[in-house]
Coordinates of C-alpha atoms in Angstrom, one line a residue:
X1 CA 140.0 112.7 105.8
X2 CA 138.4 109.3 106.0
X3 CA 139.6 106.9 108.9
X4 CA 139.7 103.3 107.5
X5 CA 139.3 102.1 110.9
X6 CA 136.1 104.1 111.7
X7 CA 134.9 103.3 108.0
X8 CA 134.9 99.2 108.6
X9 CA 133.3 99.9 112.2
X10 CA 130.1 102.3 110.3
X11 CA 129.5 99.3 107.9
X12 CA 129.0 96.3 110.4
X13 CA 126.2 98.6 111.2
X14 CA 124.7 98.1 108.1
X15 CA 123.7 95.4 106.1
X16 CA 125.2 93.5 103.0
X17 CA 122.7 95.0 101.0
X18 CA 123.9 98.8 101.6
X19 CA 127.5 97.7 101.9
X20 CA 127.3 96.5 98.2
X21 CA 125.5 99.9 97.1
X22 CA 128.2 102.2 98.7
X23 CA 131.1 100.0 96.9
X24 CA 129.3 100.4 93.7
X25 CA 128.9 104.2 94.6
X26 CA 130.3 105.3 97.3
X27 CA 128.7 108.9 97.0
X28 CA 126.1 110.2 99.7
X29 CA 122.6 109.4 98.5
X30 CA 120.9 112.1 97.8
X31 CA 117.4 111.2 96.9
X32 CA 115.0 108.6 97.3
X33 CA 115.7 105.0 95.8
X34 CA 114.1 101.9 95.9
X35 CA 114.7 97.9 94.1
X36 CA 112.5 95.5 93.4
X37 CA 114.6 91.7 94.1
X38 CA 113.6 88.4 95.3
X39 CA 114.3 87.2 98.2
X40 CA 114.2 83.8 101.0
X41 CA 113.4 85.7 104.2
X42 CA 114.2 84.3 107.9
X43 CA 112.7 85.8 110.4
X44 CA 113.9 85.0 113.8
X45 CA 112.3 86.0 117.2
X46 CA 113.7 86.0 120.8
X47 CA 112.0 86.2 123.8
X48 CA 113.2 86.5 127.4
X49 CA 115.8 89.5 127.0
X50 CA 113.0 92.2 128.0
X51 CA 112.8 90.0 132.0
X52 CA 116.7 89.7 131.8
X53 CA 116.9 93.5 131.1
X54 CA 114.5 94.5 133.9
X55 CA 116.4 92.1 136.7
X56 CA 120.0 93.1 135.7
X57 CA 119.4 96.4 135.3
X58 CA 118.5 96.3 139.3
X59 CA 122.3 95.4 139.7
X60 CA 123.7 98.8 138.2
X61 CA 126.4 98.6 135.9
X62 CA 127.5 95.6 136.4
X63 CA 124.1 94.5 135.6
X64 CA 124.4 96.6 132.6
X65 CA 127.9 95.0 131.2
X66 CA 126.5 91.3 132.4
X67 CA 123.5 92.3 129.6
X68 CA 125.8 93.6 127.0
X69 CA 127.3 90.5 127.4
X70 CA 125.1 88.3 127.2
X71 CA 123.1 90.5 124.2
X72 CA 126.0 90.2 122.6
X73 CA 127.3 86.4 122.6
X74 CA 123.8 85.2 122.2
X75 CA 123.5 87.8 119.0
X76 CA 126.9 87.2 117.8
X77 CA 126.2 83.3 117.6
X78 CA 123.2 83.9 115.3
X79 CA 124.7 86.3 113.3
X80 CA 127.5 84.1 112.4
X81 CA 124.6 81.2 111.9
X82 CA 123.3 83.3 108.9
X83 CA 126.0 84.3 107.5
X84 CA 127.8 81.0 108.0
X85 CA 124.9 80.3 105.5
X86 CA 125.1 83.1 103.3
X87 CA 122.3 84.9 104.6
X88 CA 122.2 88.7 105.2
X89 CA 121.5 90.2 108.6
X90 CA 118.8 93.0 107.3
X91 CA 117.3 94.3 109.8
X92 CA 117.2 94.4 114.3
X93 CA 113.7 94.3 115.1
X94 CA 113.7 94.7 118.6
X95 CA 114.6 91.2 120.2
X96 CA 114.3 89.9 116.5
X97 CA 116.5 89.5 113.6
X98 CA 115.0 89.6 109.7
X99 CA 117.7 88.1 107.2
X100 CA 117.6 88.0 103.8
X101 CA 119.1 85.6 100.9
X102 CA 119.2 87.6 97.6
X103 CA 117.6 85.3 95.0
X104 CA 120.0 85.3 92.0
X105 CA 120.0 83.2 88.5
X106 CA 122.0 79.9 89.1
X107 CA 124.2 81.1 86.3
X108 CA 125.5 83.6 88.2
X109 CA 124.6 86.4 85.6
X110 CA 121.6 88.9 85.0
X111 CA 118.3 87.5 83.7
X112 CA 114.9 86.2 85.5
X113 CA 115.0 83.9 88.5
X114 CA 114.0 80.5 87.7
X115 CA 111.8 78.4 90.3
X116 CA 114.7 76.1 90.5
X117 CA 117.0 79.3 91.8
X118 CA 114.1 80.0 94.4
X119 CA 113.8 76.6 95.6
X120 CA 117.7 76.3 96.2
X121 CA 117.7 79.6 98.4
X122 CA 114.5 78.9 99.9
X123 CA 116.3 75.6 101.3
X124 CA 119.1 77.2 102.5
X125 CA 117.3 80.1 104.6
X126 CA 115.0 76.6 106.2
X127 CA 118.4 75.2 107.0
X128 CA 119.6 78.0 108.5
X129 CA 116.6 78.3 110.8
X130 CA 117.1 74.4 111.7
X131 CA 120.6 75.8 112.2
X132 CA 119.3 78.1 114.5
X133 CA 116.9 76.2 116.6
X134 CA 119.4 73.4 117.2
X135 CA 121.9 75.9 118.9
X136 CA 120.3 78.2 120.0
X137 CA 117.1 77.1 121.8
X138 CA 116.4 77.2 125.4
X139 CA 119.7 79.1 125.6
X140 CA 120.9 79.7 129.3
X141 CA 121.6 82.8 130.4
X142 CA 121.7 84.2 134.0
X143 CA 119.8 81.2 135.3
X144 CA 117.1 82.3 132.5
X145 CA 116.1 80.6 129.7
X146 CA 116.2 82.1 126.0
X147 CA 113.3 81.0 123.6
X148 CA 113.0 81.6 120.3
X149 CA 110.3 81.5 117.4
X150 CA 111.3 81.2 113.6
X151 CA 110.1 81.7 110.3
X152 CA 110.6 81.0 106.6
X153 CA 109.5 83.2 103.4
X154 CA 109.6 84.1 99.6
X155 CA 109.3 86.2 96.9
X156 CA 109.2 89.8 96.1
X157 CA 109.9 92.4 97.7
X158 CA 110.9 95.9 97.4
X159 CA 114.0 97.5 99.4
X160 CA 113.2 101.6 99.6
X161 CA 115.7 104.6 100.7
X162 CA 113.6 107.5 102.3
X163 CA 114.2 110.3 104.6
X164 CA 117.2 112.7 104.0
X165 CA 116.3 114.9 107.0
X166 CA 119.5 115.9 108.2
X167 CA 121.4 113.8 105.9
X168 CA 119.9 110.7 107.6
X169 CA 118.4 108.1 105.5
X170 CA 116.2 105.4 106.3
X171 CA 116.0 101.7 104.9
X172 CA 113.1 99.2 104.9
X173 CA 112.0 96.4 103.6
X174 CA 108.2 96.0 102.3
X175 CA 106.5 93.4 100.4
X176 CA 103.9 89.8 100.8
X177 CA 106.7 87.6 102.3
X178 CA 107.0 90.3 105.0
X179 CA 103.8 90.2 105.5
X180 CA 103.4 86.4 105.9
X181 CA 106.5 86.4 108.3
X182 CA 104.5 89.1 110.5
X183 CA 101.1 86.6 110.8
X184 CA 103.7 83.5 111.1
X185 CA 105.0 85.2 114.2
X186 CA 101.7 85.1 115.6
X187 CA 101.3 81.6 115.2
X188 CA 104.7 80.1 116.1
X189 CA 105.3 79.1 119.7
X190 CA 108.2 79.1 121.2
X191 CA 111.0 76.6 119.4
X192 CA 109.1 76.4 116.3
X193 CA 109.8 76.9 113.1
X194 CA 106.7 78.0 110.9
X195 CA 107.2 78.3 106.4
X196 CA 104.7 80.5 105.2
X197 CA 102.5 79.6 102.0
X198 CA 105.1 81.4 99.9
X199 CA 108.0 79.3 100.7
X200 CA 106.3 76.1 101.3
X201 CA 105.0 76.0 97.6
X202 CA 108.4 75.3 96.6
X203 CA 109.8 73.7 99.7
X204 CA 107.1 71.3 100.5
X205 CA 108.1 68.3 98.8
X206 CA 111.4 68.3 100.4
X207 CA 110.2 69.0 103.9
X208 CA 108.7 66.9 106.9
X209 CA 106.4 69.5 107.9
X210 CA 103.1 69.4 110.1
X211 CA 100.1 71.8 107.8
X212 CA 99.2 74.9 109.4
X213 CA 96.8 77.4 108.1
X214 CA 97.6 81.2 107.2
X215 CA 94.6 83.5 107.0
X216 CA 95.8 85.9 104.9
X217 CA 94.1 89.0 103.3
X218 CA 92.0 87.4 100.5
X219 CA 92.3 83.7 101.3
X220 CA 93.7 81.0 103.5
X221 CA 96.4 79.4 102.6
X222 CA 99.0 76.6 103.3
X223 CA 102.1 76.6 105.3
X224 CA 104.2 74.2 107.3
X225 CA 105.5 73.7 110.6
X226 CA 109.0 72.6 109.6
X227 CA 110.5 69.0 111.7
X228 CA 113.7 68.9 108.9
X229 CA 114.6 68.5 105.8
X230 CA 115.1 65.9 103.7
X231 CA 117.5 66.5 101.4
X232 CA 120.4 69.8 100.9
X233 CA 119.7 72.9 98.8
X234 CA 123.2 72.0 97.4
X235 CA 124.1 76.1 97.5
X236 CA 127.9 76.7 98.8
X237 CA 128.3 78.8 101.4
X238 CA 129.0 82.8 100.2
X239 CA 130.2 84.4 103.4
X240 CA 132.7 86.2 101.9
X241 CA 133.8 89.9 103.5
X242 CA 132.9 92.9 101.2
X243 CA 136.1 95.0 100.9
X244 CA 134.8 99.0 101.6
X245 CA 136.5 101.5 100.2
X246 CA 137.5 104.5 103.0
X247 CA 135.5 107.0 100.6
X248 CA 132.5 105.5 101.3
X249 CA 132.7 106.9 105.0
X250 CA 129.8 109.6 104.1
X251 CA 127.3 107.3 102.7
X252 CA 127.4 104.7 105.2
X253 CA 127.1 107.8 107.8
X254 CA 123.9 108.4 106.3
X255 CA 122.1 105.3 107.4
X256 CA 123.3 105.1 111.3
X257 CA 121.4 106.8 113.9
X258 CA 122.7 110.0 115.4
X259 CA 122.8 108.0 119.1
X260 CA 126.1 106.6 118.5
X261 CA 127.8 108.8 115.3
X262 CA 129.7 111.1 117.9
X263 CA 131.2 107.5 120.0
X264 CA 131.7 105.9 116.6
X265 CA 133.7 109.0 115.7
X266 CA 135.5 109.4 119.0
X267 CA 136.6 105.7 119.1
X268 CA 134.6 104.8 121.9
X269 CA 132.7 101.7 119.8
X270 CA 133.3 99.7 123.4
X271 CA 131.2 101.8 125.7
X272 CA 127.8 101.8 124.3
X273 CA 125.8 100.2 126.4
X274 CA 123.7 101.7 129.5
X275 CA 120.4 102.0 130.9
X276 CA 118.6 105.2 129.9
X277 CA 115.9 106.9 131.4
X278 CA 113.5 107.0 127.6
X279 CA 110.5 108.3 125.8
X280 CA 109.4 105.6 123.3
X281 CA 107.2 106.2 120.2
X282 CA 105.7 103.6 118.2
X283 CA 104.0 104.7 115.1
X284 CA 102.2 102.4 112.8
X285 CA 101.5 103.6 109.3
X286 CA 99.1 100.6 108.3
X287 CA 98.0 101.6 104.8
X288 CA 101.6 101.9 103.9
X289 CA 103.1 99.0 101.8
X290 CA 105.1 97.5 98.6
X291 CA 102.3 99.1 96.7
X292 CA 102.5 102.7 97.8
X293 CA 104.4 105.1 95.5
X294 CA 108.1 105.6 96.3
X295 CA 107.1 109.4 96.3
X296 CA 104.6 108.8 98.7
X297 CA 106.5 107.1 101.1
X298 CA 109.2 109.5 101.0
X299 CA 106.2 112.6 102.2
X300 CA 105.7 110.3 105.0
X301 CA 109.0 109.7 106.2
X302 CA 110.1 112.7 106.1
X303 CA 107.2 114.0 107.4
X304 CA 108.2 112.0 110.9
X305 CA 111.9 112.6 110.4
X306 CA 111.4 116.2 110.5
X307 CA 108.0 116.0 113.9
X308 CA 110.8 113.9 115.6
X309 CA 113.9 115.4 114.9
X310 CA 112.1 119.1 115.7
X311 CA 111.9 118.1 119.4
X312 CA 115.7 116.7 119.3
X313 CA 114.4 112.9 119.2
X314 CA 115.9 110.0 117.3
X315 CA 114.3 107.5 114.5
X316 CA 115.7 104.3 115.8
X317 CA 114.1 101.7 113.7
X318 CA 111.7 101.1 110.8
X319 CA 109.8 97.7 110.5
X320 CA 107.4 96.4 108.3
X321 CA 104.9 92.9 108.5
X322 CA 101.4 92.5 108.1
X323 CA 100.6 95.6 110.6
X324 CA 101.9 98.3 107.7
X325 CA 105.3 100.1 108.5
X326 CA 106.2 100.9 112.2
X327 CA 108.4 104.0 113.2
X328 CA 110.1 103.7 116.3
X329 CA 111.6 107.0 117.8
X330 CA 113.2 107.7 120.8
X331 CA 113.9 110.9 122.6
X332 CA 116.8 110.8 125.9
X333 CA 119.4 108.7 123.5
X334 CA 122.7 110.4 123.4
X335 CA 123.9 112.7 122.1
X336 CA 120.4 114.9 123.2
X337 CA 118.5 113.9 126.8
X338 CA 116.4 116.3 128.2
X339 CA 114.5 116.2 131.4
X340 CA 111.2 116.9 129.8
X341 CA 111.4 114.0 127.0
X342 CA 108.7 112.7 127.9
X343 CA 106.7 116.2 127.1
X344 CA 108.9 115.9 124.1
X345 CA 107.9 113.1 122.9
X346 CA 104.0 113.8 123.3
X347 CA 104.3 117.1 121.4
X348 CA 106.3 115.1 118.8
X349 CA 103.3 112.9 118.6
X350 CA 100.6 115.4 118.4
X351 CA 102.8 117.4 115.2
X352 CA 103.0 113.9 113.5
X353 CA 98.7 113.8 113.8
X354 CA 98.6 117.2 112.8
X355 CA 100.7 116.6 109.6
X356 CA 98.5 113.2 109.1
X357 CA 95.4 114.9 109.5
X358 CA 95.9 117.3 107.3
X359 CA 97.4 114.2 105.0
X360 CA 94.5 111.6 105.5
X361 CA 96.5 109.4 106.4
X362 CA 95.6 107.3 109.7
X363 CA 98.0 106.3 112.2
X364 CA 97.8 104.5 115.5
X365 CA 101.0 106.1 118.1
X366 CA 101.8 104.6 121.4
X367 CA 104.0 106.4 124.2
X368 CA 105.8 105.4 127.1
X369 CA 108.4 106.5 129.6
X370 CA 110.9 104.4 131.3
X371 CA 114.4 103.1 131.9
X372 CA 115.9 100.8 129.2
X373 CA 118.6 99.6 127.9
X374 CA 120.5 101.2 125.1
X375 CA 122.9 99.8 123.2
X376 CA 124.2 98.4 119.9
X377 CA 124.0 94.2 120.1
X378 CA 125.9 91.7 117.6
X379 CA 129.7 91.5 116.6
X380 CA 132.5 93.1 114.3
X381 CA 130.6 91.8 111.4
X382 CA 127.0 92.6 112.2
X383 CA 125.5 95.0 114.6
X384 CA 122.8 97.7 115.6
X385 CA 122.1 99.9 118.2
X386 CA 119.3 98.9 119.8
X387 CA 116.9 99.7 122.9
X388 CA 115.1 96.7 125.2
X389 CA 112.9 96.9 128.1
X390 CA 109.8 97.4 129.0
X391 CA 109.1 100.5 128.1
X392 CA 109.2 99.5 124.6
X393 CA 107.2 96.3 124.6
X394 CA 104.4 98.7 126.7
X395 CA 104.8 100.8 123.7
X396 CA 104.3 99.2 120.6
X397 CA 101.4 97.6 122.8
X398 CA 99.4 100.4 123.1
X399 CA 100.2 101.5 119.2
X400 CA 97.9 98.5 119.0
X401 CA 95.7 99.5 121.5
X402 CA 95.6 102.7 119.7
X403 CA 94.1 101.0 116.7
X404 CA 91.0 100.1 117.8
X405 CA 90.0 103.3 119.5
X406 CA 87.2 104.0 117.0
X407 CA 86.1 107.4 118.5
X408 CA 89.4 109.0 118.6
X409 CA 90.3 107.9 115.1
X410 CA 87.0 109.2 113.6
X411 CA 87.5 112.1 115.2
X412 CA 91.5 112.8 114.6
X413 CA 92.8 109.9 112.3
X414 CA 95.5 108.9 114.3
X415 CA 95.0 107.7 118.2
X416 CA 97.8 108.2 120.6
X417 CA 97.7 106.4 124.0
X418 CA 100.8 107.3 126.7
X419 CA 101.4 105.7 129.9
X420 CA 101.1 106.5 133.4
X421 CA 104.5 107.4 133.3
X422 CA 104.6 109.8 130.6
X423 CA 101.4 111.3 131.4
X424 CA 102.7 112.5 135.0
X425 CA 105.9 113.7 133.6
X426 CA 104.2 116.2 130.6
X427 CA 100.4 116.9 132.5
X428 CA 102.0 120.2 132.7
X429 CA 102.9 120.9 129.2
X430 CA 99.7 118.7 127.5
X431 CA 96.1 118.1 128.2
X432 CA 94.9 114.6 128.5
X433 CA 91.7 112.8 128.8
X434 CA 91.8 109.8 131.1
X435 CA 90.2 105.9 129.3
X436 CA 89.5 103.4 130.4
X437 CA 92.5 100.9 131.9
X438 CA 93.3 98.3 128.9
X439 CA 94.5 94.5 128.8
X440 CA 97.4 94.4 126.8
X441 CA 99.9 91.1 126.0
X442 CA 101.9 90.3 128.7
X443 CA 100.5 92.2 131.3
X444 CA 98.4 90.8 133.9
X445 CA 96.6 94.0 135.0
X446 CA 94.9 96.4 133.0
X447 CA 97.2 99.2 131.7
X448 CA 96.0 103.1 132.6
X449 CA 96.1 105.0 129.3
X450 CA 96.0 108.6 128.4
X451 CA 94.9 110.3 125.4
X452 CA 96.6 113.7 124.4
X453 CA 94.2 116.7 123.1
X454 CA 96.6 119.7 122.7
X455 CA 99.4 121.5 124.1
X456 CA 98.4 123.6 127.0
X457 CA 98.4 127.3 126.2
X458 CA 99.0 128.3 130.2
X459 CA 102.4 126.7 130.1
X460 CA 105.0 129.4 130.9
X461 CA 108.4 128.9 129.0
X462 CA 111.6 128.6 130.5
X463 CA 113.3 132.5 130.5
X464 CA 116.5 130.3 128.5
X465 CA 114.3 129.6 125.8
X466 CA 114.6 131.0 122.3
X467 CA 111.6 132.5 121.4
X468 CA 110.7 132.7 117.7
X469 CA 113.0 132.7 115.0
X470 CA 112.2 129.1 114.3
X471 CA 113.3 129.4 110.3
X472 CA 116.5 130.6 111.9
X473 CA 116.6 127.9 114.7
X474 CA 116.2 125.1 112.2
X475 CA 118.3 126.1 110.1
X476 CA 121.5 126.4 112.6
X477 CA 119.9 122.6 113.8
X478 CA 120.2 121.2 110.5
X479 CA 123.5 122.5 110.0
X480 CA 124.8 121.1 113.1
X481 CA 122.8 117.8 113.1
X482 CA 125.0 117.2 109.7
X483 CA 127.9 118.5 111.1
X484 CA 127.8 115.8 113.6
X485 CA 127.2 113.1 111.0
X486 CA 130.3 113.9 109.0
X487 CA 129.3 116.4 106.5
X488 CA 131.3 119.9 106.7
X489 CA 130.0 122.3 104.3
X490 CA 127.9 124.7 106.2
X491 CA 128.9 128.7 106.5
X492 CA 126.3 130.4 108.4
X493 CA 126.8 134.3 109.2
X494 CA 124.2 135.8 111.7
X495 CA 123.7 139.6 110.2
X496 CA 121.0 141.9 111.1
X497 CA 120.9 145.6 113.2
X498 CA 121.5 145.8 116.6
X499 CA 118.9 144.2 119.3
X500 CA 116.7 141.9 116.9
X501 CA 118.3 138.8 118.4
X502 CA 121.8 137.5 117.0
X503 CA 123.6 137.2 120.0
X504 CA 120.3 135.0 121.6
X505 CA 120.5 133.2 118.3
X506 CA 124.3 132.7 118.7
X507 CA 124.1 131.3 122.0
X508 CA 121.2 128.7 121.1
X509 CA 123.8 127.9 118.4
X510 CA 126.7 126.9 121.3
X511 CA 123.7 125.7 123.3
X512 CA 122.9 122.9 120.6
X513 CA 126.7 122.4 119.3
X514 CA 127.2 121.6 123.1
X515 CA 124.5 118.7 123.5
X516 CA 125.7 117.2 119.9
X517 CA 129.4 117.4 121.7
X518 CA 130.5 119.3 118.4
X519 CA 134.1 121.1 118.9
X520 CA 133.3 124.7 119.0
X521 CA 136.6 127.4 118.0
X522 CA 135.8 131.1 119.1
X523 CA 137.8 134.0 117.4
X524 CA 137.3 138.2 116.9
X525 CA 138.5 141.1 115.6
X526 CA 140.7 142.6 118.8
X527 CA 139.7 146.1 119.3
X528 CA 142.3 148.8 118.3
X529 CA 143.5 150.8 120.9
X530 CA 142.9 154.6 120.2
X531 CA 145.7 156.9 119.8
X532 CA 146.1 160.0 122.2

């Protein structure tokens, strides 16, 4: 039975877009999907939470609630910004925030967009972003300062559903204004706000604007570095609460991460926030884009779906600007933590190469171990579970890093550089080459970096572990990782002749239903008693 309650709380977790889609069907999706729409894009970056994190987090847990906190009034402010404007809070990245304003005829009903319609909405994501930088810049907080970077775009792009591992379905955003936000973010410092060339064709004449110039793939072209405005897009604000219906439960399931389904579910929506001890992948797909084949990218992220998921990790987040499309996955995020994640996480790495060799498809993956915090940021209207701290920004540095390792990529396609920290925690179960120490952003020493070559075959398995039967162990996984998201239709029944197994296969079962905290009832025939 669906619990209204629980329902409202799953959909702040997604954005307007999906909400919309699940009141228009509010059955599970089942396969792939994808929309071409235009859009005004904001793109709004934060910096200073990842210092905040590491010094609070020395505190302990009141450290850890004093982030929350702060994460969340600082968060909360800009998400009722945009949607005081009628934007749509899309997508977390990181310490960023991507919204969206759905370009629709002025008429109101189905037909092209005019230039007029994408001028109107293109003003009203530039006011937002002045919006945003007049309240929210240089933004106190714990004696540190708050700085943010901003962006404007338009035009096409394409919204995609992919995955389905497990029932969990990922959703992304691809397209040129995505890309144009990505090189803008390069070149805005902090309280600026840059329009890329596709916004400030239409916006230009109405802006006071300093020129910058965008080198993008075939040309450079034109943008601004917005001062104001000088004169209203004259749009009304649309804020207005999208009523879900409590059947729509399932499919909005679908799209939230397995790290906080089981506290959703058990009403503890207040308590997720801590500092986790995490393996962080960042995988960059960099051929991948509005132009790949739906079919395609659903090979692909599926592909990572199921090399994460194998080693009980989690996808956490999938971005996309002028880099390709970037996977982030963690593994030590509840409900699963292990103390050889970081092993974990390696392995997980080296199966997504294998797969991508065999694909060729190039990749560039960066690992790293550390303690972050984990949480989900925003307010009852908007929010995501998220993960900040060093650890991560180390890791999608070396992803970079990982891309211009000619050698490697010749040789296997995809590079994968880990840290110091992760290479000391799974030497045992991987081999590594050594490189040479590398510069990386915001570091002011060079960073040690590992390459992994292959699991080590000497490693002896704990005498707990399930050997074999992987078809089998998958199968009871997938059963239970669905289970756990909501959807009850599984009957397994473990039959074979005596000794081949069951009962090692049964207790992996419990094992797994355990770490997933999924309510286990235990029942038998009772023996008959024999008659004298």
């Amino acid at each position: 039975m669906s619990n209204p309650a629980l329902t409202e709380i799953l959909a702040s977790y997604v954005p307007k877009l999906i909400q919309n889609r699940v009141v228009a069907d509010p059955s599970p999706i089942e396969t792939p999907v994808s929309e071409e729409m235009q859009a005004a894009i904001l793109f709004a970056d934060i910096s200073g939470f990842t210092r905040l994190t590491e010094r609070l987090a020395e505190k302990g847990p009141t450290g850890v609630e004093s982030l929350a906190r702060i994460l969340n009034e600082y968060f909360g402010q800009l998400i009722d910004i945009i949607h005081e404007y009628g934007g749509d809070v899309v997508k977390f990245a990181g310490d960023a925030v991507i919204a969206v304003w759905h370009i629709v005829p002025d008429s109101g009903t189905a037909g092209p967009v005019s230039r007029a319609d994408q001028w109107q909405w293109t003003m009203r994501a530039a006011e937002c972003a002045l919006k945003i930088r007049e309240r929210l810049t240089n933004y106190k907080a714990e004696d540190a300062n708050l700085y943010l970077k901003l962006a404007v775009s338009s035009g096409s792009i394409v919204t995609a559903h992919v995955g389905g591992v497990f029932n969990r379905w990922e959703f992304l955003l691809t397209g040129n204004p995505l890309v144009e936000l990505g090189i803008a973010n390069g070149l805005a410092q902090a309280g600026e706000i840059i329009i890329t060339p596709s916004a400030w064709r239409l916006i230009r004449n109405d802006s006071i604007a300093d020129p910058v110039e965008f080198e993008l793939k075939d040309a450079i072209a034109q943008g601004g570095l917005l001062k104001e405005l000088n004169k209203p897009s004259s749009i009304l604000s649309s804020n207005q609460k999208i009523d879900i219906p409590d059947s729509a439960e399932n499919s909005l399931r679908a799209y939230i991460p397995g790290a906080i389904i089981n506290r959703l579910s058990a009403g503890q929506s207040g308590w997720i926030a801590e500092l986790r001890r995490v393996t962080i992948l960042f995988i960059n797909l960099p051929g991948i884009d509005q132009h790949t084949e739906l079919s395609e990218a659903q090979n692909l992220a599926r592909l990572v779906q199921r090399s994460v998921y194998r080693y009980e990790g989690s996808i956490n987040k999938i971005n996309v600007d002028d880099k390709g499309i970037t996977v982030v996955a963690a593994l030590g995020l509840p409900p699963f933590s292990h103390e050889d994640d970081p092993a974990r996480g390696v392995q997980a790495a080296l199966m997504i190469r294998k797969e991508l060799e065999a694909l060729k498809v190039h990749s560039h993956i960066g690992v790293t171990t550390g303690r972050i915090f984990c949480g989900s940021i925003g307010n009852d209207d908007r929010r995501e579970y998220t993960t900040i701290g060093n650890a991560v920004n180390l890791s999608a540095r070396l992803m970079g890093v990982a891309g211009k390792q000619d050698a490697i990529i010749e040789k296997y396609g995809v590079a994968i550089l880990c840290d110091r920290a992760t290479y000391d925690s799974a030497k045992d179960a991987v081999e590594f080459e050594s490189l040479p120490p590398q510069q990386v952003k915001g570091r002011t020493e060079a960073v040690e970096v590992f390459h992994p070559l292959d699991l080590k075959k000497s490693v002896i398995r704990p005498t707990t572990e399930l050997i074999g039967r992987q078809e089998e162990k998958t199968l009871i996984a997938n059963a239970l990782q669905e289970l756990s998201r909501g959807v009850p239709h599984h009957t397994i029944i473990l039959q074979g002749e005596a000794g081949i197994g069951k009962s090692r296969l049964f207790e992996d079962l419990v094992r797994q239903a355990e770490t997933l905290r999924v309510k286990m009832v235990n029942g038998g025939k009772k023996k008959k008693k024999k008659s004298s």
